[in-house]
XYZ file of C-alpha atoms in Angstrom:
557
model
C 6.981 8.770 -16.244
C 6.808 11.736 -18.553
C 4.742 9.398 -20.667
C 1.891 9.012 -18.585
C -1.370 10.535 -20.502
C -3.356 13.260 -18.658
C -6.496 10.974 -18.254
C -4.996 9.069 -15.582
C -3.643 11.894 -14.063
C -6.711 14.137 -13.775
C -8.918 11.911 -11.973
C -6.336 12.039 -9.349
C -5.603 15.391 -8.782
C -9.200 16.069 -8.164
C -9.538 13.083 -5.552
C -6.326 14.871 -3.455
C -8.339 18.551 -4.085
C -11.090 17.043 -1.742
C -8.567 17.163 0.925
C -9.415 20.661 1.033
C -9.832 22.269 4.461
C -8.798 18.674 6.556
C -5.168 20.059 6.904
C -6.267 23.296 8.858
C -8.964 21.052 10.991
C -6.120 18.886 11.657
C -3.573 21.335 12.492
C -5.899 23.462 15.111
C -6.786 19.940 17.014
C -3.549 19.544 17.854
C -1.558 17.162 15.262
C 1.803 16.536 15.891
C 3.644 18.691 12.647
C 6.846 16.419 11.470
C 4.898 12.769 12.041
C 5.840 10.398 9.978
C 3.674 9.513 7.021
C 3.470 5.862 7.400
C 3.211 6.654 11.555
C -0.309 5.402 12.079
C 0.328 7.440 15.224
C -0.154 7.251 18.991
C -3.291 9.721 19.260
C -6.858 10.018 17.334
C -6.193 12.981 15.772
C -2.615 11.472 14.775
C -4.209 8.846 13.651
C -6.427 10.636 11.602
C -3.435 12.585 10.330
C -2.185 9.048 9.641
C -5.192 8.316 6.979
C -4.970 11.404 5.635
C -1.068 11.188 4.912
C -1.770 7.676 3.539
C -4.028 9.165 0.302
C -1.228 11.028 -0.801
C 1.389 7.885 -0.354
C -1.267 6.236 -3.008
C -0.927 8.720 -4.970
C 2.439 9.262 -5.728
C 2.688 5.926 -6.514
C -0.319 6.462 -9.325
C 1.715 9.595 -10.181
C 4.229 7.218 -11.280
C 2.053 4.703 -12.564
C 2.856 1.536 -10.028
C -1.350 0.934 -9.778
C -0.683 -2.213 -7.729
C 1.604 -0.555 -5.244
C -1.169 2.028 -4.664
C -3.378 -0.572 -4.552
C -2.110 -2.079 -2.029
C -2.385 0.983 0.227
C -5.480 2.321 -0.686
C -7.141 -1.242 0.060
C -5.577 -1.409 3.708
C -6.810 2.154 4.150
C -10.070 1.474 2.605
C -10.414 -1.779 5.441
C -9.665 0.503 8.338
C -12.378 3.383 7.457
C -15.019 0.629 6.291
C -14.683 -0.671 10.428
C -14.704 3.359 11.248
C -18.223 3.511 8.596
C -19.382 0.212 10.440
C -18.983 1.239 13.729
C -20.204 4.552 13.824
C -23.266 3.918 11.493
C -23.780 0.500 13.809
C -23.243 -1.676 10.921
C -22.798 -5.545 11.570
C -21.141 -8.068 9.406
C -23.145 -10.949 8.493
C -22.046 -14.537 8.992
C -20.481 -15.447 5.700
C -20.404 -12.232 3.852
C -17.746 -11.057 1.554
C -15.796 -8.011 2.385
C -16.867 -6.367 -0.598
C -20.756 -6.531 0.710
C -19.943 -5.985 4.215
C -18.198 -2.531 2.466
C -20.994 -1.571 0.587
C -23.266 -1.524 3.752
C -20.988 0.175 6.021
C -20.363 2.893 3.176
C -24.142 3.512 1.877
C -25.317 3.051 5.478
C -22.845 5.642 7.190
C -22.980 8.392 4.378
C -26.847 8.879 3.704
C -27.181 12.076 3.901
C -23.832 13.302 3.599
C -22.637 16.282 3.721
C -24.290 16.793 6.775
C -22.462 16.216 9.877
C -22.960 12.971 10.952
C -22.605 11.995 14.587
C -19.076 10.062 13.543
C -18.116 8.616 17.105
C -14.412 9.382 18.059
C -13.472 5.589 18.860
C -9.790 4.711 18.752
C -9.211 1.822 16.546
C -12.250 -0.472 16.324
C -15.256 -2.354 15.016
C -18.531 -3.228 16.303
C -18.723 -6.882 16.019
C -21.457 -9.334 15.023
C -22.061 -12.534 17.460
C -18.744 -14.040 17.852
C -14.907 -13.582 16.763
C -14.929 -16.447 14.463
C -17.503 -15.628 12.243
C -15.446 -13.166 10.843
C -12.741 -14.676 8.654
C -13.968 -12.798 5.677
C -11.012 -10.104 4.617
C -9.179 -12.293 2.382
C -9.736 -13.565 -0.753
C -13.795 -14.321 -1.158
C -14.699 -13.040 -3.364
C -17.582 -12.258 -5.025
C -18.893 -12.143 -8.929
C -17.019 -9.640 -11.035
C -19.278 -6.503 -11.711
C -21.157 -7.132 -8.452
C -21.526 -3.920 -7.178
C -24.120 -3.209 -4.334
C -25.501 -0.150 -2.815
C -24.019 2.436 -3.554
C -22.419 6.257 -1.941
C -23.507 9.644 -3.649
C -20.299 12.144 -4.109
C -21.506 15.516 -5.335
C -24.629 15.605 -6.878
C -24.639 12.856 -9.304
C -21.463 10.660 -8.848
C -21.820 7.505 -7.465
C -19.226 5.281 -6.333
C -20.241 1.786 -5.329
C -17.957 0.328 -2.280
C -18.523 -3.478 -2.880
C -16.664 -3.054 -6.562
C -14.139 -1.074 -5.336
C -13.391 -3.493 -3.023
C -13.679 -6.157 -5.751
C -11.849 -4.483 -7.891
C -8.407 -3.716 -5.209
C -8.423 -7.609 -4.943
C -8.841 -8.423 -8.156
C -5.615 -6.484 -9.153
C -3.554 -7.371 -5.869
C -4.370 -10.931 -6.899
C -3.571 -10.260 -10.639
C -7.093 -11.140 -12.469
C -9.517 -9.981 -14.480
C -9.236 -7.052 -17.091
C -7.126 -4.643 -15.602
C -3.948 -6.878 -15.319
C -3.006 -4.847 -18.598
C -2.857 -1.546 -16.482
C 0.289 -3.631 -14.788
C 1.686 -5.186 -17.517
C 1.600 -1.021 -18.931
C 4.132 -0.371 -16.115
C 6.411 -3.264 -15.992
C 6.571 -4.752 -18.899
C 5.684 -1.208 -21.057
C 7.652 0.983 -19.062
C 4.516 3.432 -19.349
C 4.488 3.866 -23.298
C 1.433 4.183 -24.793
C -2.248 3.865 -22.750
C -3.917 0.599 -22.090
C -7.528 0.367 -22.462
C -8.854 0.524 -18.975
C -6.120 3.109 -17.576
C -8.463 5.704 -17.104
C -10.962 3.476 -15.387
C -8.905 1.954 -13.197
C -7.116 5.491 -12.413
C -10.736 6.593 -11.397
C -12.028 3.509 -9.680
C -8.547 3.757 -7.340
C -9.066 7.761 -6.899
C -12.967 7.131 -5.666
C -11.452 5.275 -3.198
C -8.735 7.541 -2.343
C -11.645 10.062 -2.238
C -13.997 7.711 0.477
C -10.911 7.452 2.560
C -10.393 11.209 2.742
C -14.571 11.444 3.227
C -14.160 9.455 6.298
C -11.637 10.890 7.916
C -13.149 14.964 7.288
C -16.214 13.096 9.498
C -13.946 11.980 12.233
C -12.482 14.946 12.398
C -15.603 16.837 12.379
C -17.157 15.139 15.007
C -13.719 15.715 16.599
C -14.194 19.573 16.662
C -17.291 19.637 17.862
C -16.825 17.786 20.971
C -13.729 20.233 21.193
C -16.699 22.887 21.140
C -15.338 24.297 17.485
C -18.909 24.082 15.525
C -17.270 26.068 12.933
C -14.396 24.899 12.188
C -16.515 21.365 11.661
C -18.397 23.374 9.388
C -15.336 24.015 7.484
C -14.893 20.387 6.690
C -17.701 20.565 4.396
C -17.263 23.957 2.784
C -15.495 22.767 -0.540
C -16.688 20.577 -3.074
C -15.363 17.067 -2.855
C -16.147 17.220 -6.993
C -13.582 20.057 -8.587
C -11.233 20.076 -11.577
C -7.538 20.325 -10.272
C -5.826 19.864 -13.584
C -3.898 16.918 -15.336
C -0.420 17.791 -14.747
C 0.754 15.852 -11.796
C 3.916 17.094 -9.894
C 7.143 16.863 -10.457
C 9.204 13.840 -11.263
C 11.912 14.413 -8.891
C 9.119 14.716 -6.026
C 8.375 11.031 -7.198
C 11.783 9.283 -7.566
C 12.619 6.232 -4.719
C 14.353 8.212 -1.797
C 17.970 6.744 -2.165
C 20.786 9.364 -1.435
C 21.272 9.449 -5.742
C 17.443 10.171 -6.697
C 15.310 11.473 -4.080
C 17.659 12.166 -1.438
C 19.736 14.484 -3.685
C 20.259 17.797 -2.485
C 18.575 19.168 -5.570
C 15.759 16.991 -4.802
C 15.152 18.099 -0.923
C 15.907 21.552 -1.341
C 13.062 21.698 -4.353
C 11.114 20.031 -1.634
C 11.646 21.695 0.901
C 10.542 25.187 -0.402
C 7.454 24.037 -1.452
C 7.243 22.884 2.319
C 7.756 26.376 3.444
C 5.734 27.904 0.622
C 3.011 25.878 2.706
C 3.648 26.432 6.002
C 3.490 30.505 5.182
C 0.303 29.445 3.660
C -1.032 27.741 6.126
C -0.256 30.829 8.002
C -2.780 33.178 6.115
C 0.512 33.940 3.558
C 0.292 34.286 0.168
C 4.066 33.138 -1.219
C 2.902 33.904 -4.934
C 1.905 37.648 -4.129
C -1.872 36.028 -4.981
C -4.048 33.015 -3.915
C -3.269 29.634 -5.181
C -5.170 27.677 -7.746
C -7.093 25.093 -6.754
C -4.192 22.642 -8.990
C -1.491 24.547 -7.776
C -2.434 23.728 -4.106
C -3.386 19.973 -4.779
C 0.621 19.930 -5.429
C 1.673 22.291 -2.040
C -0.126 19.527 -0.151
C 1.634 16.919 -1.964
C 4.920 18.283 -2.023
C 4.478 19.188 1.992
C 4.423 15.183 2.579
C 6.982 14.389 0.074
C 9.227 17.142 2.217
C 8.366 14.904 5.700
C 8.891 11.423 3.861
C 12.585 12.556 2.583
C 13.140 14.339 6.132
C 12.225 10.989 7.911
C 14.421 9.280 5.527
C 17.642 11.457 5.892
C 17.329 11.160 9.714
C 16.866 7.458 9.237
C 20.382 7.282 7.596
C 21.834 9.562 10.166
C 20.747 7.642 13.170
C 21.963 4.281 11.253
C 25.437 6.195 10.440
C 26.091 7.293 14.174
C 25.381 3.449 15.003
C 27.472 1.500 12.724
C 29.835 4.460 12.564
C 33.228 3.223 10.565
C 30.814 0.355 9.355
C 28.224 2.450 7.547
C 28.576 2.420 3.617
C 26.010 3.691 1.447
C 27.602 2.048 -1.532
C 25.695 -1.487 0.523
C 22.087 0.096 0.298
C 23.317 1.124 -3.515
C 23.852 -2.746 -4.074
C 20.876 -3.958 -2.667
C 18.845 -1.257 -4.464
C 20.648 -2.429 -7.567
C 19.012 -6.322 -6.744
C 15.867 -5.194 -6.011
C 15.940 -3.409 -10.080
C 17.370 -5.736 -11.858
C 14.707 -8.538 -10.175
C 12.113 -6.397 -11.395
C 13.477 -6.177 -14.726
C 14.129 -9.496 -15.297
C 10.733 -10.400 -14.444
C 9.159 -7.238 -16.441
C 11.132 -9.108 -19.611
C 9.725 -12.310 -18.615
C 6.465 -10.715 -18.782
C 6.946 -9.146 -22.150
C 7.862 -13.191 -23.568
C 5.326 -14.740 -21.817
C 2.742 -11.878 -23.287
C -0.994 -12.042 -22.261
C -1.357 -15.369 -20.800
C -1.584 -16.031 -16.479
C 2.093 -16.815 -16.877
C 2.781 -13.114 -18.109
C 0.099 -11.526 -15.677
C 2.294 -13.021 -12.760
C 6.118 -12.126 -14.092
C 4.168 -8.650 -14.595
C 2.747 -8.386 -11.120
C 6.338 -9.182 -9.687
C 8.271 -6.852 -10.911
C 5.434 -3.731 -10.530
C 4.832 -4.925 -6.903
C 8.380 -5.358 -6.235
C 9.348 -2.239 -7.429
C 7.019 -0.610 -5.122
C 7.802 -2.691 -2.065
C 11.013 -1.126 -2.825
C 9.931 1.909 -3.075
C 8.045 1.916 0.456
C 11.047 -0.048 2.036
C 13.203 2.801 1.796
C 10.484 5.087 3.222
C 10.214 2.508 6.645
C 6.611 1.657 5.710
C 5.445 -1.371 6.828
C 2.832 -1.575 3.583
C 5.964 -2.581 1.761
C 5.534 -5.749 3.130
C 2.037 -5.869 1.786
C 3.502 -5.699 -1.685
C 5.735 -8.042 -1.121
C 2.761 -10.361 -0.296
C 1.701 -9.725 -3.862
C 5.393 -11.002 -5.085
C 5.590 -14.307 -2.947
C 1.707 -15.286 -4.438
C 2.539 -14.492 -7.865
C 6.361 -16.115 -8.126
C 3.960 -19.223 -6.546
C 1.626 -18.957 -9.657
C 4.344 -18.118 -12.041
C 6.152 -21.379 -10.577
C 3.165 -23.365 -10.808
C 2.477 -22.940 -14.468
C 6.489 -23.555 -15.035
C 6.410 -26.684 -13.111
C 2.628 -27.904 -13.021
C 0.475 -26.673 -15.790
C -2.376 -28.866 -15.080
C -2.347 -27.760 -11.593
C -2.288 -24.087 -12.595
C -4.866 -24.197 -15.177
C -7.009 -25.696 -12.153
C -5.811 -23.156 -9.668
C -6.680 -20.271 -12.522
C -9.915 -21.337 -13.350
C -11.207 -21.384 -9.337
C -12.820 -17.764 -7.243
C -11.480 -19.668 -4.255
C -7.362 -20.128 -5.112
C -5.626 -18.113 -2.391
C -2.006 -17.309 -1.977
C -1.597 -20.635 0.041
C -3.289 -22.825 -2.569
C -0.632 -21.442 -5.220
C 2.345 -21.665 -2.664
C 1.329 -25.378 -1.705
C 0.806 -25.994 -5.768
C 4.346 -24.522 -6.238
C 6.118 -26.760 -4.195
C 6.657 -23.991 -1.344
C 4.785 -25.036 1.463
C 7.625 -24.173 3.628
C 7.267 -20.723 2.891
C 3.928 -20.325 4.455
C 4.914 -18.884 8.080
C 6.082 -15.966 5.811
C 2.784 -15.851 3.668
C 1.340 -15.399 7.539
C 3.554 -12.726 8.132
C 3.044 -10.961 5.117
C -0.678 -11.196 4.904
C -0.911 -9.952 8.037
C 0.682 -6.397 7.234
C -1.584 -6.920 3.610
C -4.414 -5.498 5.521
C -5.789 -3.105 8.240
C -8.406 -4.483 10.360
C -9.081 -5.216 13.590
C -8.026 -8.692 13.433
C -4.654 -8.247 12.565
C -1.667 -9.230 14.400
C 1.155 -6.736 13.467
C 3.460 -7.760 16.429
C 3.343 -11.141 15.948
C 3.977 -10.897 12.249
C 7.099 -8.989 12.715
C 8.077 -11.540 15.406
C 8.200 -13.974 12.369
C 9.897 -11.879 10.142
C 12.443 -11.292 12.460
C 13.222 -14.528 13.185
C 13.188 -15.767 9.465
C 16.692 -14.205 8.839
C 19.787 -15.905 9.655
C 20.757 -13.725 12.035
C 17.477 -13.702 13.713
C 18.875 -13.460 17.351
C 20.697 -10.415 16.564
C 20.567 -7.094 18.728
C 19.813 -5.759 15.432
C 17.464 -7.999 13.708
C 14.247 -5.736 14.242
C 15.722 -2.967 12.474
C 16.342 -5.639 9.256
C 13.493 -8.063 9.315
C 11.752 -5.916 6.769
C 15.012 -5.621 4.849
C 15.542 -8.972 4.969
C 12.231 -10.074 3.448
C 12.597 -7.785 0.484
C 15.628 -9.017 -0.275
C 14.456 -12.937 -0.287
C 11.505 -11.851 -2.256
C 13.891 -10.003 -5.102
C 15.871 -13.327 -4.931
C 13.090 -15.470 -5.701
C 11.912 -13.385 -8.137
C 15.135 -13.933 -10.283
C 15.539 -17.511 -9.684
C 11.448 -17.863 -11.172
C 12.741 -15.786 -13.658
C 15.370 -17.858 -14.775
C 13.410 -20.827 -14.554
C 10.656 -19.372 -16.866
C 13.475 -18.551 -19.023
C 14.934 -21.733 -19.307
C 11.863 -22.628 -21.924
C 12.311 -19.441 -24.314
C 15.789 -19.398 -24.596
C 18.959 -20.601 -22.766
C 21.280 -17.922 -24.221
C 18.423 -15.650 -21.971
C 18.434 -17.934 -19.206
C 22.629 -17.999 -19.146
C 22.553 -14.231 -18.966
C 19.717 -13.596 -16.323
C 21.901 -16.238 -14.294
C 25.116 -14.413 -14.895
C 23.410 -10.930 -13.963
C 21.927 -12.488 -10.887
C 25.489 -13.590 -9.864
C 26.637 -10.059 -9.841
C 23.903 -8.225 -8.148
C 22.874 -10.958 -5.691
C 23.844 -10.347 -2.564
C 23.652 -11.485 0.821
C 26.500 -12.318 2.838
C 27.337 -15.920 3.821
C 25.376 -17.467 1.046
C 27.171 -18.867 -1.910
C 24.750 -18.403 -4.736
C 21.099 -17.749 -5.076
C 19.704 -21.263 -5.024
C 21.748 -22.348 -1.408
C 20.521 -18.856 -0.467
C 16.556 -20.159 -0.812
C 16.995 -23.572 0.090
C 18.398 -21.934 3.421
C 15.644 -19.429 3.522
C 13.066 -22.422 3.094
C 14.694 -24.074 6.041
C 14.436 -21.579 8.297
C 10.922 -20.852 7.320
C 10.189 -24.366 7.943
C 10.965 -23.797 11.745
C 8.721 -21.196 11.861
C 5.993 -23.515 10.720
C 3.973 -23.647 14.082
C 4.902 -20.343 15.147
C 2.256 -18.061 16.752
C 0.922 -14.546 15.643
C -0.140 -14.079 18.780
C -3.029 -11.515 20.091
C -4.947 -8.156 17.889
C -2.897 -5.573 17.534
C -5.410 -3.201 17.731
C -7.097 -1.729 20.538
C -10.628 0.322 21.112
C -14.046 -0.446 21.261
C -13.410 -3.925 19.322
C -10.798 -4.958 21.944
C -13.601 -4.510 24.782
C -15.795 -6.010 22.445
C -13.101 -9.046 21.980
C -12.884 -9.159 25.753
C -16.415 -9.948 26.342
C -16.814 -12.191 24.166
C-alpha cells in the first residue's frame, strides 16, 4: 500500500474534510456514541450517523486501493440519498428511465441553490413514487451510453460533478467494463506498483460521490436542527468549505489492515487506535491534545481513525460474545484458515489475471480476486455490503466461465449494454445458482425496493446446515466461503489452457486451504452447493424492507 501515488490519495482526503462540522451536529442531536459503522441504525439521526460512517468505510478501502470494494459501497449509499434528493425535492422517476438519469434529476433538482438551507424533509427511509410499483424496475443494470452525463450539481464555486456519470461510472466498474477495469487489474493483478492511467480520475469521480453523500446527509441533518429549534447549529453545517486541500498522505497502514486478531486486531494496532479515539473525543470536547489546533489534514485522519477505533471495538466484542458461546469449541486458528482460503482464492485469480492480460477474460479473474478480497475484508467487520461484493465475484467467475467454456457465447454476451449477472450465470452453465444471485443482488443495493430479510432467509438456508440454531449468525460466512471456492475451481479451469504444471499446483494449493467440513474436495463441495441452491429456486424474497413515506406510499397503491 505504501506504493500508492499521492494523486489518488489527495482527492480523497479532501472529500472526508467536507465532513467538517456534521460530527458535532450529530453528536448534539442525540446520536448514539459506540454504533456500529455498518448499523444503518434504529433512529433518523442514527441513521444519518449511519451514512455518514459509511463515507469513511469507502474510503479506507480507496486508502488501500480496492476501488471496486469502495465502489460497491459508495453506489448503495449513493441509491439511498438519490431517494432522500428525490423525495424531498419531489422528484419522480419516469417510466423507463435509467438510474443514472433518474440520479441526475434528483441531484441537480434538490441542490439548486445550495448552500442554502434547503427545506430537506426528515422522512425515515423513503421515496416518493411515480404511478405504480412496477414501473420501477430500473436499479440494475440499464444502462445508459458511456460519457452520458446529464445535469449536473455545483460544489464550490466552479466544480461540477454530474450524478448520471457517476452513477454510470459505479456500474460500469462493479460490472467490470469500460476503461477503468485497469484501475482493478492495478490492485489485483499489480499489487499497487506503478499508476494506471485513469487512477486519478477514477479516485476523483469515486470521492465526488463520497462528497454528494456527505452533502446530503449535512441537509438532513440541518433540517433536523432546526425543527429541534437549533438555527445555529444548522448554520454550522454550512460554515466550511466542502472544496479544501487536506493533504496526500493518507493514514496509517495499520489503521487499514483486515481486522483479524494478527493484523488489525493486534494490540499494537487498537491501542494506536484507540488514542487517536481519545485524542478526538477531548477534541470534540473543546480540547486541544496537540497543545494547538489541528490542521485541517491532521483532522481528516482523527475522524478516520475515530471509526477505525469503533469498527475494531465492534469486532473484538464480536469474538468475545462468539468465545463465551462456543466456549471449549472456539479456535481462532478456524477463522485463520478460512482467512487463509479467502487469500489464496484471490491470488490465484489475481495470477490468472496477470496470464490472461487485457482481454474480458483477464478483466473478470481481476475483478474476482479485488472484490473478493474486499468482501473479505467487510465480512470480518459484520457488514452486510460484503455480500454486495460478493455479487461482483459470482457475475464475474460466470463471465470468466463463459469465455473458458463458450467463447462464442461470451463474445455475444460482451458485446451487449443489456448482459446482466443472470444472462452470464445462465451462459455459464449455473442457472442453479440464481436464488443466490437474488440474494446477493438484493444486499448490492439500497433502495426502497429491496428485500433484506428475505435475502438473508435464502442465504441462510443455502448452507448445509441451514436448520441450525446457528445458521443466521453463518449465512454470510457461508456465502463467502462458496464464493472463494468457486473462485479457485474457475481458476483452475482457466489454467488448465496456459499450463498444466500451473493448473496441478493451483489444484494442490486449493486442497490444502479448502475447507469446509463434510465435503471431500472442492468440486463435490459445488456440485452440493448447486443442489441446494436448486431448492431454493422458487423461493420468495418476500415484502420491502424498508419503511417511511414509500411504505405508505406502497400501501396505497
Amino acid at each position: 500500500m505504501s506504493s500508492i501515488p499521492p494523486d489518488s490519495i489527495t482527492s480523497v482526503m479532501s472529500a472526508l474534510l467536507s465532513f467538517g462540522y456534521t460530527d458535532v451536529a450529530l453528536r448534539k442531536m442525540g446520536v448514539t456514541r459506540n454504533r456500529h459503522p455498518a448499523s444503518y441504525g434504529d433512529s433518523w439521526v442514527d441513521h444519518l450517523g449511519w451514512g455518514a460512517d459509511s463515507a469513511f468505510v469507502a474510503a479506507r478501502l480507496l486508502f488501500s486501493g480496492q476501488f471496486a470494494g469502495a465502489a460497491a459501497v459508495l453506489r448503495s449509499q449513493f441509491e439511498r440519498w438519490t431517494e432522500n434528493a428525490a423525495y424531498n425535492s419531489g422528484v419522480h422517476h419516469e417510466k423507463g428511465e435509467t438510474a443514472a438519469s433518474f440520479a441526475a434529476r434528483a441531484w441537480s433538482s434538490c441542490h439548486r441553490g445550495y448552500p442554502s438551507i434547503l427545506k430537506v424533509h426528515k422522512e425515515a427511509i423513503g421515496y416518493n413514487f411515480g404511478s405504480t410499483l412496477d414501473d420501477l424496475d430500473f436499479w440494475e443494470d440499464r444502462r445508459e451510453p458511456v460519457g452520458f452525463q446529464g445535469p449536473d450539481v455545483l460544489i464550490g464555486e466552479n466544480y461540477k460533478v454530474y450524478p448520471a456519470a457517476l452513477m454510470e461510472f459505479m456500474s460500469e466498474l462493479l460490472h467490470g467494463r469500460g476503461r477503468f477495469t485497469d484501475v482493478v487489474r492495478w490492485e489485483s493483478a499489480g499489487l499497487l506498483e506503478g499508476a494506471p492511467p485513469f487512477l486519478a480520475e477514477a479516485s476523483q469521480l469515486l470521492s465526488d460521490v463520497l462528497m454528494l453523500n456527505l452533502r446530503q446527509v449535512r441537509l438532513c441533518l440541518a433540517t433536523l436542527a432546526e425543527e429541534q429549534g437549533s438555527p445555529q447549529l444548522a448554520a454550522g453545517l454550512f460554515s466550511l468549505p466542502e472544496l479544501t486541500y487536506a493533504g496526500d498522505e493518507g493514514p496509517i497502514y495499520s489503521s487499514l489492515f483486515p481486522l483479524l486478531p494478527e493484523t488489525g486486531l493486534s494490540s499494537r494496532c487498537v491501542a494506536q487506535l484507540q488514542a487517536a479515539a481519545h485524542n478526538y473525543e477531548r477534541v470534540m470536547k473543546g480540547g486541544r491534545p496537540a497543545g494547538r489546533l489541528y490542521r485541517d489534514n491532521e483532522m481528516t485522519l482523527l475522524y478516520f481513525y475515530e471509526r477505525r477505533a469503533r469498527a475494531a471495538h465492534w469486532a473484538v466484542k464480536s469474538l468475545e460474545e462468539e468465545k463465551s458461546h462456543l466456549k471449549d469449541g472456539f479456535n481462532l486458528e478456524v477463522l485463520s484458515s478460512r482467512s487463509t482460503m479467502h487469500v489464496m482464492a484471490a491470488e490465484m485469480s489475481a495470477a490468472v489475471a496477470n496470464w490472461l492480460g487485457n482481454t474480458p477474460q483477464g478483466d473478470a479473474a481481476a475483478l474476482c480476486s479485488s472484490a473478493l478480497r474486499s468482501a473479505h475484508w467487510l465480512w470480518l467487520e459484520d457488514d452486510d455490503r460484503a455480500m454486495a461484493l460478493l455479487r461482483v465475484v459470482l457475475e464475474q467467475s460466470a463471465r470468466l466461465r463463459t469465455w473458458s467454456s463458450k467463447p462464442d457465447k461470451g463474445a455475444k454476451l460482451e458485446a451487449s449494454a443489456a448482459s446482466t449477472p443472470k444472462d452470464w450465470l445462465n451462459a455459464a452453465g449455473l442457472r442453479r445458482l440464481q436464488p443466490l444471485n437474488r440474494a446477493l443482488g438484493e444486499f448490492s443495493h439500497f433502495h426502497a425496493k429491496i428485500r433484506l430479510d428475505g435475502a438473508r432467509d435464502i442465504l441462510v438456508k443455502i448452507q448445509k446446515n441451514g436448520d441450525s440454531p446457528n445458521s443466521l449468525h453463518t449465512a454470510r460466512g457461508h456465502a463467502l466461503d462458496a464464493m472463494a471456492a468457486l473462485v479457485m475451481a474457475e481458476s483452475i479451469r482457466c489454467v488448465k489452457s496456459i499450463s498444466p504444471i500451473v493448473s496441478g499446483a493451483f489444484e494442490e494449493i486449493a486442497k490444502e486451504v479448502f475447507v469446509e467440513e463434510g465435503d471431500a474436495d472442492l468440486q463435490s463441495s459445488l456440485e452440493n452447493l448447486l443442489q441446494r441452491a436448486l431448492l431454493l429456486k422458487d423461493a420468495s424474497l418476500g415484502d420491502y424492507s424498508l419503511r417511511g413515506p414509500a411504505d405508505a406510499v406502497r400501501r396505497s397503491e
